Short mmCIF file of C-alpha atoms in Angstrom, two decimals:
data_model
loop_
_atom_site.label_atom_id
_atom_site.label_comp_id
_atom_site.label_asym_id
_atom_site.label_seq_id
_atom_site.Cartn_x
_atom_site.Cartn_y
_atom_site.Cartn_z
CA UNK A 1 -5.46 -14.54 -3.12
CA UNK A 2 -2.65 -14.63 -5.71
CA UNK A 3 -1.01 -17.64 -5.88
CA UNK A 4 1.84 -18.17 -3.43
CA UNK A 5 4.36 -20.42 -5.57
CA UNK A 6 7.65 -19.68 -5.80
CA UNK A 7 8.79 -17.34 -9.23
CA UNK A 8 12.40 -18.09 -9.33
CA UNK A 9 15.13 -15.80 -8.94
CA UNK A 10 14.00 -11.95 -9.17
CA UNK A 11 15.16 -9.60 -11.75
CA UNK A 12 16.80 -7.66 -9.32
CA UNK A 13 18.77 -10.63 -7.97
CA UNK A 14 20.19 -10.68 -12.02
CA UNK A 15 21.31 -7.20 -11.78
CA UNK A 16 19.90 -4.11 -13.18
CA UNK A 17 20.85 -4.72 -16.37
CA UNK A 18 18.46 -7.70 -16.38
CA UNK A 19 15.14 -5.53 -16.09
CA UNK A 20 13.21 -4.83 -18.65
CA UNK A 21 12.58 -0.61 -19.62
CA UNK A 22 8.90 -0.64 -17.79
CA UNK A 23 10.33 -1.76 -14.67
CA UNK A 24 13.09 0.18 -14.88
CA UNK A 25 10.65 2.76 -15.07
CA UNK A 26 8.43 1.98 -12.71
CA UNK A 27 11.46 1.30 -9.61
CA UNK A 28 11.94 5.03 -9.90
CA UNK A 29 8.41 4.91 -7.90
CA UNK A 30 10.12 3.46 -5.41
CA UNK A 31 11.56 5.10 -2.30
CA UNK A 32 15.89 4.43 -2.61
CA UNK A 33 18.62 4.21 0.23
CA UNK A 34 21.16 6.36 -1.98
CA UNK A 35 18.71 8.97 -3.51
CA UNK A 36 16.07 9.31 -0.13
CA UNK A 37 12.22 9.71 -0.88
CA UNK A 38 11.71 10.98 -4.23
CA UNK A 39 8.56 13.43 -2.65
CA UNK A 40 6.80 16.39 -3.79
CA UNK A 41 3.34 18.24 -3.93
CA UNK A 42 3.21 16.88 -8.22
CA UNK A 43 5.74 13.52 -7.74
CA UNK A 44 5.97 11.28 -4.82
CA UNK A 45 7.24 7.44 -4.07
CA UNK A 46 4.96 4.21 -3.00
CA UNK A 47 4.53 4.78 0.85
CA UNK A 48 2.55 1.05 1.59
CA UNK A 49 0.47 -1.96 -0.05
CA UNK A 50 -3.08 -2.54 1.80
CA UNK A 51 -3.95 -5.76 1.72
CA UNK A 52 -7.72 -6.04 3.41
CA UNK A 53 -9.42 -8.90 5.49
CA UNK A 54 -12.34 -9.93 7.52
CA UNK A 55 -9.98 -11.71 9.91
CA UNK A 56 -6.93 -10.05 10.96
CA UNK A 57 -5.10 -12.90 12.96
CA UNK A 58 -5.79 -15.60 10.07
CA UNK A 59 -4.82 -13.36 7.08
CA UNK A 60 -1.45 -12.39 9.49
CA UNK A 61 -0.82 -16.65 9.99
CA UNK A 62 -1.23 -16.68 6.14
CA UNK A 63 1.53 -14.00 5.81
CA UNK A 64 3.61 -15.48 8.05
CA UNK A 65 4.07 -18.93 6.30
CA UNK A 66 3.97 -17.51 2.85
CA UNK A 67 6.72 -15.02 3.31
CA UNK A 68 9.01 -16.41 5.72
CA UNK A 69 8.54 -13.28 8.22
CA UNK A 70 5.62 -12.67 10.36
CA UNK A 71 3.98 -9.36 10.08
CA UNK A 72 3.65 -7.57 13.68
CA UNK A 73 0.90 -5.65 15.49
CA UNK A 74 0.96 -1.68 14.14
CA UNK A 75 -1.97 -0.34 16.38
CA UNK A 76 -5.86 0.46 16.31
CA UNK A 77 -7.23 3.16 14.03
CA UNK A 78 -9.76 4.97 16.70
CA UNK A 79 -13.56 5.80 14.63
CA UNK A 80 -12.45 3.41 11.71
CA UNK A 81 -12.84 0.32 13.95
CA UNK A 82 -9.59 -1.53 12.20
CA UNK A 83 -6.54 -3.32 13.90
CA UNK A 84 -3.37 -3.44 11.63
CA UNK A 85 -0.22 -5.62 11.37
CA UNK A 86 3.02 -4.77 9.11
CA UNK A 87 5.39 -5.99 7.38
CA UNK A 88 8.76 -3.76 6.21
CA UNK A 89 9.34 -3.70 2.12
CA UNK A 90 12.31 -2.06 2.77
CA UNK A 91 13.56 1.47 4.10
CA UNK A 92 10.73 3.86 3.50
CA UNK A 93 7.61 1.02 2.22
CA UNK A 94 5.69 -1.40 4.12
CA UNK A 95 2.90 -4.09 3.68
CA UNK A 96 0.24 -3.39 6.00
CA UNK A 97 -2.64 -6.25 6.77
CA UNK A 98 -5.80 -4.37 7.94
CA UNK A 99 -8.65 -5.85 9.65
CA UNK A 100 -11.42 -5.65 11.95
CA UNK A 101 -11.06 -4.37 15.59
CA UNK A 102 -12.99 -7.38 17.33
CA UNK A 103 -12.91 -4.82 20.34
CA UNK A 104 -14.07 -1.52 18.71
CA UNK A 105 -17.24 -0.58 16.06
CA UNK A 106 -16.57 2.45 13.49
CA UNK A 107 -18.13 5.82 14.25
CA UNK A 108 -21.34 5.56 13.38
CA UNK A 109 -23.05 6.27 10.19
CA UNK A 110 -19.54 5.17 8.96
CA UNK A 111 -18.59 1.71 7.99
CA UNK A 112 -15.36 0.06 8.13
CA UNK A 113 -12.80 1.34 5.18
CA UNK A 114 -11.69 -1.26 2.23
CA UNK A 115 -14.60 -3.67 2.35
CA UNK A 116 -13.50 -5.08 5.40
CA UNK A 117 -16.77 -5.53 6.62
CA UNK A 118 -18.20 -7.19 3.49
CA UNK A 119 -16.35 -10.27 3.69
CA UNK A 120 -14.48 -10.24 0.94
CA UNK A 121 -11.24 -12.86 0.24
CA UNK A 122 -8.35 -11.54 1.83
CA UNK A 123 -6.95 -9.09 -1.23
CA UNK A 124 -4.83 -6.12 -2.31
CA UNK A 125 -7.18 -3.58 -1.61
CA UNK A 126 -5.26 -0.43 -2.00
CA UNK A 127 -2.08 1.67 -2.59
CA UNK A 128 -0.74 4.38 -1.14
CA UNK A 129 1.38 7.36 -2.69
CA UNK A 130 3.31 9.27 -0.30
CA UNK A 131 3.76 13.14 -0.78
CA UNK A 132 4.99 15.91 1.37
CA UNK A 133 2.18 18.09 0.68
CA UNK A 134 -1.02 16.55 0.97
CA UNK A 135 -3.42 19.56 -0.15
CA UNK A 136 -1.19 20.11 -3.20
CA UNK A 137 -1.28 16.69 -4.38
CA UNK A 138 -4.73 16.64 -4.11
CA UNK A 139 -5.47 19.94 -6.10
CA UNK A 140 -3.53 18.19 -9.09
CA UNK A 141 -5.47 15.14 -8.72
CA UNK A 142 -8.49 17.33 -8.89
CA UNK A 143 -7.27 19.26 -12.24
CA UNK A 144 -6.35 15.70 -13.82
CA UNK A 145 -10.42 15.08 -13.25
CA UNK A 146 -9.59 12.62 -10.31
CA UNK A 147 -11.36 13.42 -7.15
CA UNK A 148 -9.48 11.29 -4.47
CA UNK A 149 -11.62 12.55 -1.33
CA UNK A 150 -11.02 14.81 1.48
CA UNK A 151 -8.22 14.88 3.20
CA UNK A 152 -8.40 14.29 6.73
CA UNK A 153 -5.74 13.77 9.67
CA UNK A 154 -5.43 10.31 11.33
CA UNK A 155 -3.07 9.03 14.33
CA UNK A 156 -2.73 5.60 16.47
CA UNK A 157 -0.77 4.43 19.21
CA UNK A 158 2.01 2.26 18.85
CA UNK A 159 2.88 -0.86 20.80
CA UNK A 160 5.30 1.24 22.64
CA UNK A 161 3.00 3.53 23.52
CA UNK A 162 4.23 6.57 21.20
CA UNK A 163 1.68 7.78 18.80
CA UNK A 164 2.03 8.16 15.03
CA UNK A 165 -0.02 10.51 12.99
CA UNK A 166 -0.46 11.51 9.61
CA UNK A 167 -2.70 13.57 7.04
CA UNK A 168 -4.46 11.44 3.94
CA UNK A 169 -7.22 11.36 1.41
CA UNK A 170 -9.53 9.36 2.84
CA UNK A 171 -9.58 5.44 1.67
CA UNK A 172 -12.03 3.57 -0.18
CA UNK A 173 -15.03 1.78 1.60
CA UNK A 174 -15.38 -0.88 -0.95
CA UNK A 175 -13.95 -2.08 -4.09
CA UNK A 176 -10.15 -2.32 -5.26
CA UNK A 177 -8.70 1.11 -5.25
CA UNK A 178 -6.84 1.19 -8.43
CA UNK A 179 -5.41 4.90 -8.13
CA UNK A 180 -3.68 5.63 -4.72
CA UNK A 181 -4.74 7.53 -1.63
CA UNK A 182 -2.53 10.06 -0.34
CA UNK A 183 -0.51 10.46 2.68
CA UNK A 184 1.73 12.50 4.22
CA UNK A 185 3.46 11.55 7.44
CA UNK A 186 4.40 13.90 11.02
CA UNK A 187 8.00 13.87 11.79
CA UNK A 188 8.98 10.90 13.32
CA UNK A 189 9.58 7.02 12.49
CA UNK A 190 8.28 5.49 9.82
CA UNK A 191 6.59 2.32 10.23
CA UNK A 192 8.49 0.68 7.73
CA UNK A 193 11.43 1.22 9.88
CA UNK A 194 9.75 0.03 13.21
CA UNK A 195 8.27 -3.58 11.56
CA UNK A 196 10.01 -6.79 10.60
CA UNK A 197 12.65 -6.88 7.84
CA UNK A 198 13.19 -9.31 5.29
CA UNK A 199 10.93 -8.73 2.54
CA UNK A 200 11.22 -6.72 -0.38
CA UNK A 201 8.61 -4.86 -2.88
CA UNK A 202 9.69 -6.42 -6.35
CA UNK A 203 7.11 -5.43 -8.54
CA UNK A 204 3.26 -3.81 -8.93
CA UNK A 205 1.52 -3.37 -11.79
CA UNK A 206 -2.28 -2.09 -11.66
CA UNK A 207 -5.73 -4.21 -14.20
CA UNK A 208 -8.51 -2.22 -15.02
CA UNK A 209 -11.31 -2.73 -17.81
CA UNK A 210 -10.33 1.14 -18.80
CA UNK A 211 -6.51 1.42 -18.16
CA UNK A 212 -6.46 4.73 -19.87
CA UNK A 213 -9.01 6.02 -17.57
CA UNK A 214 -6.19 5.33 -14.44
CA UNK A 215 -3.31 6.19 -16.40
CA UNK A 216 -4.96 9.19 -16.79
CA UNK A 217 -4.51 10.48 -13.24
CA UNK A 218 -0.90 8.98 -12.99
CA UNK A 219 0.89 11.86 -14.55
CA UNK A 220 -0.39 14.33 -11.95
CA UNK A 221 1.76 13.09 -9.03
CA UNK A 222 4.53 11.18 -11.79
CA UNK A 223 3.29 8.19 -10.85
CA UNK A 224 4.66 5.33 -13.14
CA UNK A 225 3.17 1.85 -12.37
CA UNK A 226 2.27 -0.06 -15.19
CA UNK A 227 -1.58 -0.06 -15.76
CA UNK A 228 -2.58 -3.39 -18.13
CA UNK A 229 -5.77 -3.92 -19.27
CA UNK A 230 -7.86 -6.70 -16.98
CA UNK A 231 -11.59 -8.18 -16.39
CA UNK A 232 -11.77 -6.21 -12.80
CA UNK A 233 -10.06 -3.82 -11.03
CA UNK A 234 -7.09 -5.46 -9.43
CA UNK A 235 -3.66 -4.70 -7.89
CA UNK A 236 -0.42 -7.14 -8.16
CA UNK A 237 2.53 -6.80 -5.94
CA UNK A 238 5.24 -9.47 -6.23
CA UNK A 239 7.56 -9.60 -2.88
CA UNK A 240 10.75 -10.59 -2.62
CA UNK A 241 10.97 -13.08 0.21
CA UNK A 242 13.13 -15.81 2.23
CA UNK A 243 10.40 -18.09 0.81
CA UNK A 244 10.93 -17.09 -2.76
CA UNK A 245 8.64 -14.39 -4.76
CA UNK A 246 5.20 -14.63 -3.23
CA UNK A 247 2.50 -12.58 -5.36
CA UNK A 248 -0.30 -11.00 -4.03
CA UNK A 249 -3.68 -9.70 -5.43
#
């Protein structure tokens, strides 16, 4: 895990003026009150940050007392054999902490998504990029010479008892997933709009060994996160907090 130390007052908390042109440039990722999802099969905005563990009530106390808000129980994903807790970034994006379901295996033949079950350090495992046409985002993936999986439809029950359900390319099973998954919601609430408020997405920016080989996939779906050059594959998020900037990896 990053570390959690407080980074001061955020650029945003300056003004707009204050930000520098790559952030500038990558906040247009970003889903806006005034404007609405920026979506599309070829463009799209950041839909949620995974952030993996082996132990979903620890890595939810660590939350907690790092960000000032505690994350809450989203639901059980049925045949993956993961529990999930989330945490609004604001209107349209969310931080969702995925673990095992102590209570239910994966389907078998079929381990549990994100390394869960390899007990990794709790980490930013993933990204995902949220479109309006699944399929269509995918083909352009495809021509870019980025194969992001099948698409396949998923759905879970909510505290309340409604169900939730949605179409995506189907997530990594190991490893730091450097280019996003896809996902397109059903009508209905998003989660970021049914989970605790408080936080903010500041910043993400995206290490690999070969950043041209990610950024190389990026223009398909307009997708403009910085990608640095770094000794593994890694993801960075800074949130905006009550408890200060906390940064996660």
């Amino acid at each position: 895990m990053c570390s959690g130390r407080e980074r001061g007052p955020s650029r945003s908390a300056l003004g707009p003026d204050s930000a520098s042109p790559s952030e500038r440039t990558w906040r247009s990722a970003l889903p806006t009150d005034r404007c609405g999802p920026r979506v599309g099969y070829g463009s799209g905005v950041i839909d949620h940050l995974v952030f993996a563990t082996s132990d979903l009530g620890r890595a939810v106390d660590d939350v907690a007392a790092r960000c000032g808000v505690r994350p809450t129980i989203g639901g059980n994903h049925v045949g993956w054999g993961t529990r999930n807790a989330l945490l609004s970034l604001g209107p349209s994006v969310y931080f969702e902490v995925i673990g095992p379901d102590e209570d239910a295996l994966p389907t078998v033949g079929r381990g549990r998504p994100f390394g869960i079950d390899e007990q990794h350090p709790d980490r930013l495992a993933a990204w995902a990029w949220r479109v309006d046409d699944v399929d269509r985002a995918r083909a352009r993936l495809l021509e870019a010479g980025h194969d992001p999986g099948p698409v396949m439809a998923m759905d879970r029950e909510r505290p309340d008892g409604s169900r939730i359900g949605w179409r995506l390319t189907v997530p990594p099973m190991d490893g730091v997933a450097v280019v996003p998954f896809l996902i397109q919601w059903e009508p209905g609430v998003h989660p970021a709009e049914a989970s605790p408020a408080g936080c903010r997405l500041e910043s993400l920016r995206v290490e690999h060994p070969r950043p041209s080989d990610v950024a190389a996939a990026f223009p398909a779906l307009d997708i403009d996160v910085p990608v640095e050059r770094g000794i593994t594959p890694r993801l960075l998020a800074t949130l905006a907090t009550p408890n200060g900037d906390q940064e996660f990896c």
